[in-house]
Amino acid sequence: MATIFQEHQAAFDKQAAYFTAQRESFSLKERKALLKSIAKWVTSHTADIQAAIYADFRKPAPEVDLTEVKPITDEIDHTISHLNEWAAKESVGASLATFGTQAWMEYQPKGVCLIIAPWNFPFMLAIKPLVSALAAGCTAVVKPSEMTPNTAALISKMCSELFDDGRVVVFEGGVEVSQSLLELPWHHIFFTGSPQVGKIVMQAAAKNLTDVTLELGGVNPVIVDSSADLNDAVTKLTWGDFMNAGQSCMSPNVIYVHKDLYSLFLSKIDETISKMYGSNTDEIAESGNIACVVNEKHLARLRKLIDESVDAGASIMRGGEIIEEHNFLAPTVLRDVPPSAPVNTEEVFGPVMCVAKYENLDDLLAQINARPRPLAVYVFSKKQAIIDKVLSSTVSGTACINDTTLPFIHPNLPFGGVNTSGIGRSHGKAGFLAFSNQRSVVKQRRGITTTKLIYPPYKKQTKQTIDLVVKYL
Ligand code: NAD
């Protein structure tokens, strides 16, 4: 019987052969047809997607529609309407030294690609990069997360119904599957997950000098300045923090609120959580408005994170209750989070809003800048000078003013992190480029050319020409 590595090697070889033999037929028309087939499947199987993700972590169906289904159909529509333009050759002008040549950039599919997905948006984060890979004309092996097995099985079903496995194939399974796949010499690896595993992926890729896109975690600070529109900020932050039960790379991690607004902010947050989700734990758990934590392991991690933050001086303002049967953690608010609490440097990734008071913006920015670079920085303010200061004194993959999460869904913005929060960009054109080799092509004239004047032997006249070239061109 074949080992899992032999199976993976065979799948890789099959895709490599398919790519070599069939690549000429991966026309833009054919790629668009594949994307349309995904959109059609997703639209006609929305109920199955909802059911799978509900079985995995009781995610509410409307949230599935908004955050798992719509981003895929939107990405496909956007890609189909722009693909001709993205894939077109781009001509560039000549210099004096290259006078008489024609030059352009062309976008080739990189080849056989690996997509490794996380569990937190288990359908969307596996299929969105697949859309980019197919748009670029690549083949792909997709490895969904083992933490959401129902969704992984559905992804596998979808791909086997839609694609020849020379073009797209899915391998379900856990770390051992991922590690075995990472042994192969991919032409690109697109990984979404934690910074810890991102390092493992990059090390594996380095063995073959494989290019990577790493979409990693975010310890995203929020600054609520004294001029902020409080009601507006509170509503947006409540949704930003508890959507997907806070299991989002774009979730606010710690919300730093100016001291003048602090007490009012906390009381409005309390009211807003009750309004959006309900006021008692059983009611919230059964409301169908908020998802559960993905599994016991993550629930235990969150419990520990809360305990350690409390030990460091934070207090639980509301929530903290757990229904173990469903891995349900009630929307929790930790207040007075001190700079030493672990939530300042560790991704919360759960339904826990962390709030801290600040007085001096420079001190706060210094604290933020002393930590790894975030995926997103959020600022709520009416003052342009404050907004400018926050933007100019921080470095992050994305930033959002007076809201959260939007950089992820904006169709015309490349998405990604910086250093610890990621490498490379995805979505839309950036996703297409991630899976494309940008080839630079020069077409030289035949016969007399300027470059021939500098070829050896280096006689007096040639040397004079080279002197002129060095001096003036
Ligand atoms: P994870 O890194 O634990 O797992 C991601 C994938 O890697 C899974 O498919 C898993 O099977 C595989 N994997 C796990 N351990 C591995 C190992 N030792 N070797 C090889 N492969 C391994 O991440 P997760 O818990 O599934 O997802 C949550 C993380 O993903 C968070 O940090 C979150 O911020 C991040 N994330 C980032 C984005 C983004 O776009 N930047 C989006 C969603 C999630």
Coordinates of C-alpha atoms and ligand atoms in Angstrom, one line a residue:
M1 CA 0.0 0.0 0.0
A2 CA 1.3 3.5 -0.9
T3 CA 2.4 5.7 2.0
I4 CA 0.8 9.1 2.3
F5 CA 4.0 10.7 0.9
Q6 CA 3.9 8.4 -2.1
E7 CA 0.2 9.4 -2.7
H8 CA 1.2 13.1 -2.5
Q9 CA 4.2 12.5 -4.8
A10 CA 1.9 10.8 -7.3
A11 CA -0.6 13.7 -7.1
F12 CA 2.2 16.2 -7.6
D13 CA 3.6 14.3 -10.5
K14 CA 0.2 14.0 -12.1
Q15 CA -0.4 17.8 -11.8
A16 CA 3.1 18.5 -13.1
A17 CA 2.5 16.3 -16.1
Y18 CA -1.0 17.8 -16.6
F19 CA 0.4 21.3 -16.4
T20 CA 3.1 20.6 -19.0
A21 CA 0.8 18.8 -21.4
Q22 CA -2.4 20.9 -21.0
R23 CA -1.1 24.4 -20.2
E24 CA -1.6 25.7 -23.7
S25 CA -5.3 25.0 -23.2
F26 CA -5.6 27.0 -19.9
S27 CA -6.9 29.9 -21.9
L28 CA -8.5 32.8 -20.1
K29 CA -11.8 31.5 -21.4
E30 CA -11.2 28.1 -19.9
R31 CA -10.1 29.6 -16.6
K32 CA -13.2 31.8 -16.4
A33 CA -15.3 28.7 -17.1
L34 CA -13.7 26.9 -14.1
L35 CA -14.4 29.9 -11.9
K36 CA -18.0 30.0 -13.0
S37 CA -18.3 26.3 -12.2
I38 CA -17.2 27.1 -8.6
A39 CA -19.6 30.0 -8.3
K40 CA -22.5 27.8 -9.6
W41 CA -21.6 25.0 -7.2
V42 CA -21.3 27.4 -4.2
T43 CA -24.6 29.1 -5.0
S44 CA -26.5 25.8 -5.4
H45 CA -24.9 24.2 -2.3
T46 CA -25.1 27.1 0.1
A47 CA -27.3 25.1 2.4
D48 CA -24.6 22.3 2.5
I49 CA -21.9 24.9 3.3
Q50 CA -24.1 26.3 6.1
A51 CA -24.7 22.8 7.5
A52 CA -21.1 21.8 7.4
I53 CA -19.8 24.9 9.1
Y54 CA -22.6 24.7 11.7
A55 CA -21.6 21.1 12.4
D56 CA -18.0 22.3 12.8
F57 CA -18.6 25.2 15.2
R58 CA -22.2 26.2 15.1
K59 CA -21.6 29.3 13.0
P60 CA -24.8 31.1 12.3
A61 CA -26.1 30.7 8.7
P62 CA -26.3 34.4 8.0
E63 CA -22.6 34.7 9.0
V64 CA -21.8 31.8 6.7
D65 CA -23.6 33.6 3.8
L66 CA -21.7 36.9 4.5
T67 CA -18.3 35.6 5.3
E68 CA -17.9 32.2 3.5
V69 CA -20.2 32.3 0.5
K70 CA -20.4 35.9 -0.6
P71 CA -16.6 36.5 -0.5
I72 CA -16.2 33.6 -3.0
T73 CA -18.9 34.7 -5.4
D74 CA -17.6 38.3 -5.2
E75 CA -14.0 37.2 -5.8
I76 CA -15.1 35.2 -8.8
D77 CA -17.2 38.0 -10.3
H78 CA -14.4 40.5 -9.7
T79 CA -11.8 38.1 -11.2
I80 CA -13.9 37.3 -14.2
S81 CA -14.5 40.9 -15.0
H82 CA -10.8 41.9 -14.7
L83 CA -8.9 38.8 -15.8
N84 CA -8.2 39.9 -19.4
E85 CA -6.8 43.2 -18.1
W86 CA -4.7 41.5 -15.3
A87 CA -3.3 38.9 -17.7
A88 CA -2.5 41.2 -20.6
K89 CA 1.1 41.8 -21.6
E90 CA 2.4 45.1 -20.4
S91 CA 4.6 46.9 -22.8
V92 CA 7.4 49.1 -21.5
G93 CA 9.6 51.8 -23.2
A94 CA 13.2 51.3 -24.2
S95 CA 16.2 53.2 -22.9
L96 CA 19.0 54.6 -25.1
A97 CA 21.1 51.5 -24.4
T98 CA 18.2 49.2 -25.5
F99 CA 17.2 51.5 -28.4
G100 CA 15.3 49.6 -31.1
T101 CA 14.1 46.8 -28.9
Q102 CA 10.6 45.9 -27.9
A103 CA 10.0 44.9 -24.3
W104 CA 7.1 43.7 -22.2
M105 CA 6.0 41.9 -19.0
E106 CA 3.9 38.8 -19.4
Y107 CA 2.1 36.7 -16.7
Q108 CA 2.7 33.0 -16.8
P109 CA 1.1 30.5 -14.4
K110 CA 3.7 29.5 -11.9
G111 CA 2.7 25.9 -12.2
V112 CA 1.8 23.3 -9.5
C113 CA 0.8 25.0 -6.3
L114 CA -0.1 24.1 -2.8
I115 CA -2.8 25.8 -0.8
I116 CA -2.9 25.2 3.0
A117 CA -5.9 26.6 4.8
P118 CA -6.9 27.3 8.4
W119 CA -10.1 26.5 10.2
N120 CA -11.5 29.9 11.1
F121 CA -13.2 30.7 7.8
P122 CA -12.9 27.1 6.7
F123 CA -14.6 27.3 3.3
M124 CA -13.7 30.8 2.2
L125 CA -10.0 30.6 3.1
A126 CA -9.5 27.4 1.1
I127 CA -11.4 28.4 -2.0
K128 CA -10.5 32.1 -2.3
P129 CA -6.8 31.3 -3.0
L130 CA -8.0 28.5 -5.3
V131 CA -9.9 31.1 -7.4
S132 CA -6.6 33.1 -7.7
A133 CA -4.6 30.0 -8.6
L134 CA -7.1 29.0 -11.3
A135 CA -7.3 32.5 -12.6
A136 CA -3.5 32.5 -13.0
G137 CA -3.7 29.2 -14.9
C138 CA -2.1 27.0 -12.2
T139 CA -2.9 23.6 -10.9
A140 CA -3.5 23.3 -7.2
V141 CA -3.5 20.8 -4.3
V142 CA -5.7 22.1 -1.5
K143 CA -5.2 21.0 2.2
P144 CA -8.2 22.2 4.3
S145 CA -8.0 22.3 8.1
E146 CA -8.5 19.1 10.1
M147 CA -10.1 21.2 12.8
T148 CA -13.2 21.7 10.7
P149 CA -13.6 18.2 9.2
N150 CA -17.2 18.6 7.9
T151 CA -16.2 21.6 5.8
A152 CA -13.0 19.8 4.7
A153 CA -15.1 16.9 3.4
L154 CA -17.4 19.3 1.6
I155 CA -14.5 21.1 -0.1
S156 CA -13.2 17.7 -1.2
K157 CA -16.6 16.7 -2.6
M158 CA -16.9 20.0 -4.5
C159 CA -13.4 19.8 -6.0
S160 CA -13.8 16.1 -7.0
E161 CA -17.2 17.0 -8.7
L162 CA -15.8 20.0 -10.5
F163 CA -12.2 19.2 -11.5
D164 CA -9.9 16.6 -13.0
D165 CA -7.4 15.9 -10.3
G166 CA -4.6 16.9 -12.6
R167 CA -6.0 20.4 -12.2
V168 CA -7.3 20.5 -8.6
V169 CA -7.1 17.9 -5.9
V170 CA -7.9 18.0 -2.1
F171 CA -6.0 16.2 0.6
E172 CA -7.9 16.2 3.9
G173 CA -6.0 15.5 7.2
G174 CA -3.9 17.1 9.8
V175 CA -0.3 18.1 10.5
E176 CA 1.2 14.9 9.1
V177 CA -0.6 15.4 5.7
S178 CA 0.6 19.1 5.7
Q179 CA 4.1 18.1 6.5
S180 CA 4.3 15.4 3.9
L181 CA 2.9 17.8 1.2
L182 CA 5.5 20.4 2.2
E183 CA 8.3 18.0 1.2
L184 CA 7.4 18.4 -2.5
P185 CA 9.0 21.0 -4.8
W186 CA 5.9 23.2 -5.4
H187 CA 6.1 26.2 -7.7
H188 CA 4.2 28.3 -5.1
I189 CA 2.9 27.7 -1.6
F190 CA -0.1 29.7 -0.4
F191 CA -0.4 29.3 3.4
T192 CA -3.0 30.8 5.7
G193 CA -2.5 30.1 9.4
S194 CA -0.5 31.0 12.5
P195 CA 2.9 32.7 12.5
Q196 CA 4.3 29.6 14.3
V197 CA 3.3 27.2 11.4
G198 CA 4.2 30.0 8.9
K199 CA 7.8 29.6 9.9
I200 CA 7.6 25.8 9.4
V201 CA 6.1 26.4 5.9
M202 CA 8.8 28.9 5.0
Q203 CA 11.6 26.5 6.1
A204 CA 10.1 23.7 4.0
A205 CA 9.7 26.0 1.0
A206 CA 13.3 27.2 1.4
K207 CA 14.6 23.7 0.6
N208 CA 13.3 24.0 -2.9
L209 CA 13.5 27.8 -3.1
T210 CA 9.7 27.8 -3.5
D211 CA 8.0 31.1 -3.5
V212 CA 5.5 31.6 -0.6
T213 CA 2.5 33.7 0.3
L214 CA 2.0 33.6 4.0
E215 CA -1.2 35.0 5.4
L216 CA -0.6 34.9 9.1
G217 CA -2.1 36.0 12.4
G218 CA -2.9 39.4 13.6
V219 CA -2.4 41.0 17.1
N220 CA -4.4 44.0 16.0
P221 CA -4.5 47.1 18.2
V222 CA -7.4 49.5 18.2
I223 CA -7.1 53.1 19.3
V224 CA -10.2 54.9 20.3
D225 CA -9.2 58.6 20.5
S226 CA -11.0 61.1 22.8
S227 CA -12.7 62.7 19.7
A228 CA -14.2 59.3 18.5
D229 CA -17.9 59.0 17.7
L230 CA -18.5 56.7 20.6
N231 CA -21.8 55.1 19.6
D232 CA -20.5 54.5 16.1
A233 CA -17.2 53.0 17.4
V234 CA -18.9 50.8 20.0
T235 CA -21.3 49.2 17.5
K236 CA -18.6 48.6 14.9
L237 CA -16.2 47.2 17.5
T238 CA -18.8 44.9 19.0
W239 CA -19.4 43.4 15.6
G240 CA -15.7 43.3 14.7
D241 CA -14.9 41.5 18.0
F242 CA -17.6 38.9 18.1
M243 CA -18.3 38.1 14.4
N244 CA -17.2 34.5 13.9
A245 CA -16.9 34.4 17.7
G246 CA -13.8 36.6 17.4
Q247 CA -12.0 33.8 15.5
S248 CA -10.8 36.1 12.8
C249 CA -7.3 37.3 11.8
M250 CA -8.8 40.8 11.5
S251 CA -10.4 40.9 15.0
P252 CA -9.4 43.7 17.3
N253 CA -7.0 42.3 19.9
V254 CA -6.8 45.0 22.5
I255 CA -9.0 48.1 22.3
Y256 CA -7.1 51.1 23.8
V257 CA -9.6 53.8 24.8
H258 CA -8.7 57.3 25.8
K259 CA -9.3 57.9 29.5
D260 CA -11.9 60.6 28.8
L261 CA -14.2 58.1 27.1
Y262 CA -13.3 55.0 29.0
S263 CA -16.2 54.5 31.5
L264 CA -18.8 55.5 28.9
F265 CA -17.2 53.2 26.4
L266 CA -17.5 50.2 28.8
S267 CA -21.1 50.9 29.7
K268 CA -22.1 51.3 26.0
I269 CA -20.2 48.1 25.1
D270 CA -22.2 46.2 27.7
E271 CA -25.5 47.6 26.4
T272 CA -24.6 46.9 22.8
I273 CA -23.5 43.2 23.5
S274 CA -26.9 42.7 25.2
K275 CA -28.7 44.3 22.2
M276 CA -26.8 42.3 19.5
Y277 CA -26.5 38.9 21.3
G278 CA -28.7 38.8 24.4
S279 CA -28.2 39.2 28.1
N280 CA -27.9 35.7 29.5
T281 CA -25.6 32.9 28.5
D282 CA -28.2 30.3 27.6
E283 CA -30.2 32.8 25.6
I284 CA -27.0 33.9 23.7
A285 CA -25.9 30.3 23.1
E286 CA -29.3 29.4 21.6
S287 CA -29.8 32.7 19.8
G288 CA -28.2 31.6 16.6
N289 CA -26.3 35.0 16.5
I290 CA -22.9 33.9 17.5
A291 CA -20.7 30.9 16.7
C292 CA -18.9 28.6 19.2
V293 CA -15.2 28.1 19.8
V294 CA -13.9 25.6 17.3
N295 CA -12.8 22.9 19.7
E296 CA -11.9 22.0 23.4
K297 CA -8.3 22.8 22.8
H298 CA -9.0 26.4 21.7
L299 CA -11.6 26.7 24.5
A300 CA -8.9 25.7 27.1
R301 CA -6.5 28.2 25.4
L302 CA -9.0 31.0 25.8
R303 CA -9.8 30.1 29.4
K304 CA -6.0 30.2 30.2
L305 CA -5.6 33.5 28.3
I306 CA -8.5 35.0 30.4
D307 CA -7.0 33.7 33.7
E308 CA -3.6 35.0 32.9
S309 CA -4.9 38.4 32.0
V310 CA -6.9 38.5 35.2
D311 CA -3.7 37.5 37.1
A312 CA -1.9 40.4 35.4
G313 CA -4.6 42.8 36.7
A314 CA -7.5 42.8 34.2
S315 CA -11.0 42.1 35.3
I316 CA -13.9 40.3 33.7
M317 CA -16.6 42.9 33.1
R318 CA -19.1 40.4 31.5
G319 CA -19.2 36.9 30.1
G320 CA -16.6 34.2 30.9
E321 CA -19.4 31.6 31.2
I322 CA -18.8 28.3 29.3
I323 CA -21.2 25.6 28.0
E324 CA -18.7 22.8 27.5
E325 CA -21.1 20.6 25.4
H326 CA -20.8 23.0 22.5
N327 CA -17.4 24.7 23.3
F328 CA -19.5 27.8 23.8
L329 CA -17.9 30.8 25.5
A330 CA -20.2 33.7 26.2
P331 CA -19.1 37.1 24.7
T332 CA -16.6 38.2 27.3
V333 CA -15.2 41.6 28.1
L334 CA -11.9 42.0 29.9
R335 CA -11.4 45.6 31.2
D336 CA -8.4 47.4 32.6
V337 CA -6.1 45.1 30.6
P338 CA -2.5 46.1 31.7
P339 CA 0.4 46.3 29.3
S340 CA 1.9 43.1 30.9
A341 CA -1.2 41.0 30.1
P342 CA -0.5 38.3 27.5
V343 CA -3.4 39.5 25.2
N344 CA -1.2 42.5 24.2
T345 CA 1.1 40.2 22.4
E346 CA -0.9 37.0 21.8
E347 CA -3.7 36.7 19.3
V348 CA -7.0 36.3 21.3
F349 CA -8.8 34.6 18.5
G350 CA -12.0 34.0 20.4
P351 CA -15.1 35.9 21.8
V352 CA -13.1 38.0 24.2
M353 CA -13.0 41.7 23.9
C354 CA -10.0 43.2 25.7
V355 CA -10.2 46.9 26.7
A356 CA -7.4 49.1 28.2
K357 CA -7.3 52.7 29.2
Y358 CA -4.6 55.1 27.7
E359 CA -3.7 58.7 28.4
N360 CA -0.8 59.5 26.2
L361 CA -0.9 58.6 22.5
D362 CA 2.9 58.7 22.1
D363 CA 3.4 56.2 24.9
L364 CA 0.7 53.9 23.5
L365 CA 2.3 54.1 20.0
A366 CA 5.7 53.3 21.5
Q367 CA 4.2 50.2 23.2
I368 CA 2.5 49.1 19.9
N369 CA 5.7 49.6 18.0
A370 CA 7.7 47.6 20.5
R371 CA 5.6 44.5 19.6
P372 CA 5.5 42.4 16.4
R373 CA 4.0 44.1 13.4
P374 CA 0.2 43.7 13.3
L375 CA -2.0 42.6 10.4
A376 CA -4.3 45.6 11.0
V377 CA -4.2 48.8 13.0
Y378 CA -7.5 50.4 13.7
V379 CA -8.1 54.0 14.7
F380 CA -11.4 55.6 15.7
S381 CA -11.1 59.4 15.7
K382 CA -12.7 62.6 14.2
K383 CA -9.3 64.3 14.2
Q384 CA -7.2 64.1 11.0
A385 CA -4.1 64.9 12.9
I386 CA -4.6 61.9 15.2
I387 CA -5.4 59.6 12.3
D388 CA -2.3 60.8 10.4
K389 CA -0.1 60.3 13.5
V390 CA -1.3 56.7 14.0
L391 CA -0.9 55.8 10.4
S392 CA 2.5 57.4 10.0
S393 CA 4.0 56.0 13.2
T394 CA 2.9 52.4 12.9
V395 CA 3.8 49.6 10.3
S396 CA 1.1 47.0 9.6
G397 CA -0.3 44.9 6.7
T398 CA -3.5 46.9 6.7
A399 CA -5.1 49.8 8.5
C400 CA -8.7 50.9 8.9
I401 CA -10.1 54.3 10.1
N402 CA -13.4 54.3 11.9
D403 CA -14.1 50.6 11.3
T404 CA -12.6 47.2 11.5
T405 CA -12.1 44.3 9.0
L406 CA -12.9 46.3 5.9
P407 CA -9.4 46.0 4.3
F408 CA -10.1 42.2 4.0
I409 CA -13.3 42.7 2.0
H410 CA -12.3 45.7 -0.2
P411 CA -12.1 44.2 -3.7
N412 CA -9.5 46.6 -5.0
L413 CA -7.0 46.4 -2.1
P414 CA -4.2 43.8 -1.9
F415 CA -4.5 42.0 1.4
G416 CA -1.7 40.7 3.6
G417 CA 0.6 41.2 6.6
V418 CA 4.1 42.3 7.3
N419 CA 6.8 40.2 9.0
T420 CA 5.0 38.2 11.8
S421 CA 1.6 39.0 10.3
G422 CA 2.5 37.7 6.8
I423 CA 4.5 37.8 3.6
G424 CA 3.0 38.6 0.2
R425 CA -0.4 39.8 -0.9
S426 CA -3.6 38.1 -1.9
H427 CA -7.2 38.9 -3.2
G428 CA -8.1 40.2 -6.6
K429 CA -5.2 41.3 -8.8
A430 CA -2.7 40.7 -6.0
G431 CA -4.0 37.0 -5.7
F432 CA -3.6 36.6 -9.5
L433 CA -0.1 38.0 -9.3
A434 CA 0.8 35.7 -6.3
F435 CA 0.2 32.7 -8.5
S436 CA 1.8 34.2 -11.7
N437 CA 5.4 34.4 -12.8
Q438 CA 6.0 37.9 -14.1
R439 CA 8.3 37.3 -17.0
S440 CA 10.3 40.2 -18.5
V441 CA 10.7 39.8 -22.2
V442 CA 12.9 41.8 -24.6
K443 CA 12.7 41.4 -28.4
Q444 CA 15.9 42.5 -30.1
R445 CA 16.2 43.4 -33.8
R446 CA 18.2 41.2 -36.1
G447 CA 21.3 42.7 -37.9
I448 CA 22.8 46.0 -36.6
T449 CA 22.1 46.7 -32.9
T450 CA 23.6 49.1 -30.4
T451 CA 24.8 46.4 -28.1
K452 CA 26.9 44.8 -30.9
L453 CA 29.1 48.0 -30.8
I454 CA 30.5 47.0 -27.4
Y455 CA 31.5 43.4 -28.1
P456 CA 35.2 42.3 -28.0
P457 CA 37.9 42.5 -29.2
Y458 CA 38.3 45.7 -27.2
K459 CA 40.1 47.8 -29.9
K460 CA 40.5 51.5 -29.6
Q461 CA 37.2 52.3 -31.3
T462 CA 35.3 49.8 -29.1
K463 CA 36.9 51.2 -26.0
Q464 CA 35.8 54.7 -27.0
T465 CA 32.3 53.5 -27.6
I466 CA 32.3 51.8 -24.1
D467 CA 33.6 55.1 -22.6
L468 CA 30.7 57.0 -24.2
V469 CA 28.2 54.3 -23.0
V470 CA 29.5 54.4 -19.4
K471 CA 29.5 58.2 -19.4
Y472 CA 26.2 59.0 -21.2
L473 CA 23.8 56.0 -21.3
Ligands
NAD1 P1 -2.5 26.8 12.0 O1 -1.3 27.5 11.6 O2 -2.5 26.0 13.3 O3 -3.0 25.7 10.9 C1 -3.1 26.1 9.5 C2 -2.9 24.9 8.6 O4 -1.6 24.5 8.8 C3 -3.8 23.8 8.9 O5 -4.3 23.3 7.6 C4 -3.0 22.8 9.6 O6 -3.3 21.4 9.3 C5 -1.6 23.1 9.1 N1 -0.6 22.8 10.2 C6 -0.7 22.9 11.5 N2 0.4 22.6 12.1 C7 1.3 22.3 11.2 C8 2.7 21.9 11.2 N3 3.3 21.8 12.4 N4 3.3 21.7 10.0 C9 2.7 21.8 8.9 N5 1.4 22.2 8.8 C10 0.7 22.4 9.9 O7 -3.7 27.9 12.0 P2 -5.2 27.7 12.4 O8 -5.3 27.5 13.9 O9 -5.9 26.8 11.5 O10 -5.7 29.2 12.0 C11 -5.6 30.3 12.9 C12 -4.5 31.2 12.5 O11 -4.6 31.6 11.1 C13 -4.5 32.5 13.3 O12 -3.2 32.8 13.7 C14 -5.1 33.5 12.3 O13 -4.8 34.8 12.6 C15 -4.5 33.0 11.0 N6 -5.3 33.5 9.9 C16 -4.7 34.4 9.1 C17 -5.5 34.9 8.0 C18 -4.9 36.0 7.1 O14 -5.5 36.2 6.1 N7 -3.9 36.7 7.5 C19 -6.8 34.5 7.8 C20 -7.3 33.5 8.7 C21 -6.5 33.0 9.8

